[in-house]
Amino acid sequence: MISKQLNDQITRIGPGSDAGMVLRHYWQPAALIEELDHGDKVPVNLLGERLALVRGANNQLILATRIATIDEPATHYPASKDILIDTLGPTYPVAERKGILFAYLGKQKTPPAFPNFDCFRAPDSHVFAFKGLWQCNWLQALEVGIDPAHASFLHRFLEDENPAEGYGKQFRDKAEGTNMPITQVLREYPRPDITVDETKFGLKITALRHMDHGLTHVRITNQIFPQAICIPMSREMIITQWHVPVDDETCYWYTMFTSFAKPVDKALMRAQRLKEHSLPTYAPLKNRANDYHYNPQEQATQTYTGMGLDINVHDQWAVEGMGRVQDRTQEHLGRSDKAIIRYRRMLRAAIAAAAAGNVSDLPMLGPEAADITGPVSNDAIADTHLWQDISRNADMTRRAHCSWDATV
Amino acid sequence: MNAQNDWRVIATTEQLNVARPVLAVTLDNRPYVLFRDDTGSLGLIGRHCPHRGADLLYGRLEDNGLRCPFHGWHFDRTGQCMEQPAEPEGSKMYTQIKVPMIQVREIGGEIQALISQSEALQ
């Protein structure tokens, strides 16, 4: 449990807020590049600010402030011709990376360098980007992604699918070196042994599931400061996902799916996700208003939630069900929440450093950021006494066999 | 009956005559979940899981209680946590975890909750 004051401090993101100040030191996903088809002005609702993508000097994309009424809905998306720019409001620089337009809402003269993460350095052909709306605060959305235990429950399939039909979906692949679908490993071994290490980019989270016959399932995921995660999706792909505040009670996830060996089948990945979302707000079709299509019969026989096979919907239900801003004065964190506790400590340290003007104490804000590679995100099953080597080698092998420079 | 308390009708027996007898109930602006366990007894407990606030209205009705789909924490009809299957073997943390519970009774097809005046005033 934490105090209401602390909960407010680490969740609120409007101009002048503590957590909002930390987020404003980093590039923020602001729109998908495909949104530029909307017209010469594209609405962007970000960090409690009402903005629009427009062309500035030299035809460069920038974010400008747009005139909005105080009661405008969080994800209001006016037609291009209806957007009025507030010429007295702030403007912010924009940079495109792999289909996502990032914006820098901070006050430093020079925005930070982009790290050399896999999602940024892989060729365009190997990265697919998409986004989706969640009706809740950004922090609870992030926290579900740094909680390695929930996958054994929330995403449990009471029966496994055929891994050969799982392209582009989370957890459907076989674990490296076995014939066991990841879904089976997660179901049968629900008490991961979790360790958390601080890194240059944030946190490295190692979840060990000790199995029968002296084997251990090793899942390495990462928290990228301040608000992203990097996790394995399949043997071929990793996911880098940002949780971006629209306002205090609404957020978008922006995901880059990065493929090592083969180019991403973007048409298939996009079609899979468009079927589940409505444009232009990228709101999920299954949502609180329609009970996430909850089916008690399915919950009894097929899935843990009764909300279908799409794990995004499970996560969405988990975080939206907490309320728009989770009341952390009522929470009881356990050992499975180790990474969440470490992350909050990092965020509070960053808030204090930013408030004191010690910007260089925040992760990845110096020039060295451009040299940070990885992070390594991987699933593997190994002989228990060799898990470190086998996990590392499995990742190195796929990096060595890829057409782009994925060395770490 | 204690003069400080009163029984309030919150549902009908009919409403729980379904395959999965779990129902959302709001009392004095606070969210609760009403369910019937394997013995046929009723429980009215806080709707948010005390772990990280997930919504127990969508809980798994099994093992004589309600199980949170987020991490499998299991609650009996008194709101007492009985299991935390993601916590390390041997952990006793669950014994210290309890969801708020309100006493209920079933009379003549009605389900009633015992509302204390102090609760109602909050």
XYZ file of N, CA and C in Angstrom, chain B residues 1-107:
321
model
N -32.859 -7.533 16.263
C -31.891 -6.863 15.376
C -31.334 -5.600 16.042
N -30.099 -5.391 15.843
C -29.441 -4.204 16.377
C -30.036 -2.941 15.744
N -30.396 -1.990 16.592
C -31.030 -0.771 16.100
C -30.092 0.034 15.197
N -28.772 -0.188 15.338
C -27.806 0.560 14.536
C -27.683 0.009 13.109
N -28.272 -1.166 12.885
C -28.089 -1.817 11.590
C -29.425 -2.041 10.909
N -29.398 -2.202 9.590
C -30.629 -2.627 8.944
C -30.319 -3.500 7.735
N -31.277 -4.352 7.417
C -31.111 -5.269 6.286
C -31.666 -4.604 5.038
N -30.912 -4.598 3.987
C -31.350 -3.969 2.744
C -31.391 -5.023 1.629
N -32.461 -5.026 0.862
C -32.570 -5.983 -0.256
C -31.584 -5.579 -1.359
N -30.746 -6.501 -1.761
C -29.750 -6.178 -2.793
C -29.932 -6.998 -4.069
N -30.680 -8.083 -3.975
C -30.873 -8.929 -5.161
C -31.987 -9.917 -4.851
N -32.389 -10.654 -5.878
C -33.366 -11.720 -5.657
C -32.687 -13.062 -5.886
N -33.249 -14.089 -5.261
C -32.741 -15.445 -5.462
C -32.760 -15.794 -6.950
N -33.831 -15.331 -7.604
C -34.016 -15.564 -9.040
C -32.778 -15.113 -9.846
N -32.248 -13.934 -9.481
C -31.104 -13.392 -10.233
C -29.880 -14.303 -10.161
N -29.800 -15.092 -9.096
C -28.634 -15.978 -8.960
C -28.924 -17.397 -9.465
N -30.122 -17.608 -9.994
C -30.440 -18.912 -10.565
C -29.909 -19.016 -11.995
N -28.592 -18.901 -12.117
C -27.932 -18.966 -13.427
C -26.714 -19.870 -13.277
N -26.138 -20.252 -14.409
C -25.026 -21.198 -14.378
C -23.863 -20.677 -13.532
N -23.648 -19.362 -13.604
C -22.546 -18.763 -12.835
C -23.122 -17.669 -11.937
N -23.483 -18.019 -10.697
C -24.152 -17.054 -9.825
C -23.183 -16.028 -9.229
N -22.907 -14.983 -10.001
C -22.016 -13.886 -9.580
C -22.675 -12.592 -10.043
N -22.770 -11.610 -9.142
C -23.538 -10.397 -9.452
C -22.838 -9.168 -8.865
N -22.846 -8.080 -9.623
C -22.293 -6.818 -9.107
C -23.331 -6.140 -8.211
N -22.880 -5.620 -7.074
C -23.762 -4.916 -6.140
C -23.045 -3.633 -5.719
N -23.779 -2.521 -5.730
C -23.191 -1.272 -5.224
C -23.942 -0.868 -3.964
N -23.193 -0.636 -2.902
C -23.795 -0.204 -1.644
C -23.112 1.080 -1.212
N -23.892 2.140 -1.072
C -23.325 3.424 -0.671
C -22.104 3.784 -1.504
N -22.277 3.644 -2.808
C -21.240 4.007 -3.785
C -20.003 3.125 -3.747
N -20.057 2.033 -3.002
C -18.901 1.128 -2.990
C -19.234 -0.145 -3.762
N -18.287 -0.610 -4.566
C -18.555 -1.785 -5.398
C -18.292 -3.100 -4.651
N -19.253 -4.004 -4.765
C -19.123 -5.344 -4.174
C -19.481 -6.384 -5.223
N -19.163 -7.630 -4.903
C -19.576 -8.726 -5.758
C -20.251 -9.781 -4.886
N -21.437 -10.212 -5.350
C -22.236 -11.216 -4.632
C -22.078 -12.537 -5.376
N -21.806 -13.613 -4.648
C -21.704 -14.914 -5.335
C -22.176 -16.032 -4.420
N -22.524 -17.146 -5.057
C -22.926 -18.336 -4.321
C -21.798 -19.355 -4.458
N -21.322 -19.878 -3.337
C -20.204 -20.829 -3.408
C -20.719 -22.260 -3.623
N -19.802 -23.218 -3.641
C -20.171 -24.608 -3.969
C -21.138 -25.218 -2.949
N -21.159 -24.668 -1.722
C -22.066 -25.211 -0.704
C -23.440 -24.559 -0.791
N -23.591 -23.597 -1.675
C -24.865 -22.888 -1.796
C -24.926 -21.636 -0.939
N -23.895 -21.381 -0.143
C -23.876 -20.197 0.723
C -23.501 -18.958 -0.077
N -24.002 -17.809 0.390
C -23.749 -16.550 -0.306
C -22.573 -15.802 0.306
N -21.853 -15.096 -0.563
C -20.805 -14.199 -0.099
C -20.986 -12.845 -0.764
N -20.799 -11.765 0.011
C -20.829 -10.410 -0.552
C -19.519 -9.749 -0.134
N -18.614 -9.621 -1.098
C -17.262 -9.142 -0.764
C -16.876 -7.990 -1.696
N -15.866 -7.236 -1.302
C -15.369 -6.114 -2.099
C -15.048 -6.565 -3.509
N -15.346 -5.695 -4.480
C -15.245 -6.105 -5.889
C -13.814 -6.046 -6.419
N -12.940 -5.266 -5.801
C -11.569 -5.157 -6.311
C -10.641 -6.095 -5.553
N -9.870 -6.872 -6.284
C -8.903 -7.770 -5.659
C -7.922 -6.940 -4.819
N -7.665 -7.342 -3.568
C -6.778 -6.548 -2.712
C -5.307 -6.590 -3.165
N -4.985 -7.427 -4.140
C -3.623 -7.465 -4.657
C -3.341 -6.186 -5.455
N -3.863 -6.094 -6.690
C -3.616 -4.907 -7.504
C -4.911 -4.337 -8.077
N -6.048 -4.677 -7.476
C -7.278 -3.972 -7.822
C -8.066 -4.537 -8.995
N -7.718 -5.734 -9.483
C -8.475 -6.302 -10.612
C -9.931 -6.544 -10.200
N -10.794 -6.664 -11.206
C -12.238 -6.669 -10.994
C -12.752 -8.094 -10.777
N -13.123 -8.399 -9.529
C -13.538 -9.768 -9.188
C -14.907 -10.137 -9.759
N -15.611 -9.165 -10.358
C -16.882 -9.504 -11.003
C -16.650 -10.548 -12.112
N -15.462 -10.540 -12.698
C -15.127 -11.498 -13.755
C -14.312 -12.674 -13.197
N -14.389 -12.847 -11.873
C -13.603 -13.901 -11.235
C -14.055 -15.296 -11.661
N -13.163 -16.246 -11.441
C -13.490 -17.645 -11.720
C -14.194 -18.219 -10.487
N -15.439 -18.653 -10.681
C -16.203 -19.215 -9.577
C -15.809 -20.686 -9.463
N -14.908 -20.991 -8.552
C -14.383 -22.357 -8.462
C -13.792 -22.602 -7.081
N -13.604 -23.886 -6.756
C -12.973 -24.277 -5.493
C -13.658 -23.619 -4.287
N -14.972 -23.568 -4.342
C -15.768 -23.052 -3.228
C -15.460 -21.589 -2.896
N -15.235 -20.811 -3.942
C -14.980 -19.384 -3.729
C -14.808 -18.693 -5.067
N -14.235 -17.507 -5.009
C -14.050 -16.691 -6.208
C -12.551 -16.457 -6.397
N -12.089 -16.737 -7.639
C -10.653 -16.644 -7.906
C -10.391 -15.496 -8.880
N -9.447 -14.634 -8.539
C -9.119 -13.502 -9.409
C -8.393 -14.010 -10.655
N -8.842 -13.629 -11.847
C -8.174 -14.107 -13.064
C -6.800 -13.475 -13.305
N -6.431 -12.470 -12.516
C -5.156 -11.784 -12.779
C -3.972 -12.638 -12.290
N -4.007 -13.072 -11.021
C -2.909 -13.893 -10.474
C -3.407 -15.095 -9.687
N -4.686 -15.411 -9.809
C -5.212 -16.622 -9.174
C -5.457 -16.532 -7.680
N -5.404 -15.330 -7.117
C -5.711 -15.228 -5.682
C -7.149 -15.690 -5.474
N -7.348 -16.507 -4.422
C -8.647 -17.145 -4.225
C -9.260 -16.691 -2.910
N -10.556 -16.336 -2.941
C -11.242 -15.805 -1.762
C -12.461 -16.651 -1.447
N -12.680 -16.897 -0.146
C -13.915 -17.589 0.226
C -15.017 -16.552 0.447
N -16.200 -17.029 0.849
C -17.351 -16.107 0.902
C -17.249 -15.102 2.045
N -16.295 -15.283 2.952
C -16.096 -14.273 3.994
C -15.097 -13.199 3.549
N -14.545 -13.370 2.343
C -13.552 -12.418 1.867
C -12.123 -12.795 2.235
N -11.991 -13.907 2.975
C -10.648 -14.333 3.376
C -9.903 -14.904 2.160
N -8.653 -14.449 1.979
C -7.822 -15.024 0.920
C -7.377 -16.420 1.348
N -7.549 -17.403 0.462
C -7.229 -18.792 0.780
C -5.989 -19.296 0.039
N -5.658 -18.646 -1.083
C -4.521 -19.112 -1.895
C -3.932 -17.947 -2.658
N -2.599 -17.979 -2.824
C -1.900 -17.048 -3.721
C -0.945 -17.889 -4.561
N -1.454 -18.489 -5.617
C -0.675 -19.514 -6.315
C 0.562 -19.011 -7.069
N 0.762 -17.691 -7.161
C 1.992 -17.197 -7.798
C 3.074 -16.872 -6.771
N 2.704 -16.858 -5.507
C 3.684 -16.562 -4.465
C 4.527 -17.817 -4.196
N 5.706 -17.637 -3.629
C 6.587 -18.800 -3.420
C 5.910 -19.870 -2.553
N 6.273 -21.143 -2.808
C 5.788 -22.260 -1.994
C 6.039 -21.927 -0.526
N 5.045 -22.204 0.319
C 5.246 -22.007 1.752
C 4.918 -20.605 2.233
N 4.672 -19.677 1.307
C 4.329 -18.318 1.716
C 3.013 -18.323 2.502
N 2.992 -17.568 3.596
C 1.772 -17.477 4.412
C 1.117 -16.105 4.255
N 1.572 -15.340 3.291
C 1.025 -13.991 3.114
C -0.497 -14.007 3.002
N -1.039 -15.040 2.368
C -2.486 -15.073 2.121
C -3.304 -15.000 3.407
N -2.735 -15.492 4.518
C -3.501 -15.496 5.775
C -3.787 -14.073 6.254
N -2.993 -13.121 5.791
C -3.145 -11.727 6.227
C -4.018 -10.912 5.289
N -4.519 -11.532 4.227
C -5.248 -10.779 3.206
C -6.741 -11.085 3.300
N -7.535 -10.027 3.413
C -8.983 -10.207 3.491
C -9.656 -9.065 2.734
N -10.658 -9.410 1.950
C -11.446 -8.399 1.247
C -12.578 -7.983 2.185
N -13.006 -6.715 2.146
C -14.161 -6.330 2.961
C -15.338 -7.255 2.675
N -16.066 -7.629 3.739
C -17.196 -8.551 3.576
C -18.405 -7.956 4.266
N -19.561 -8.133 3.658
C -20.811 -7.693 4.270
C -21.704 -8.912 4.443
N -22.291 -9.018 5.635
C -23.135 -10.164 5.948
C -24.402 -10.146 5.092
N -24.793 -11.297 4.589
C -26.016 -11.381 3.798
C -26.910 -12.507 4.310
N -28.217 -12.428 3.990
C -29.135 -13.520 4.293
C -30.139 -13.616 3.143
N -30.771 -14.771 3.039
C -31.692 -15.032 1.950
C -33.039 -15.380 2.579
N -34.052 -14.556 2.316
C -35.373 -14.767 2.935
C -36.449 -14.573 1.877
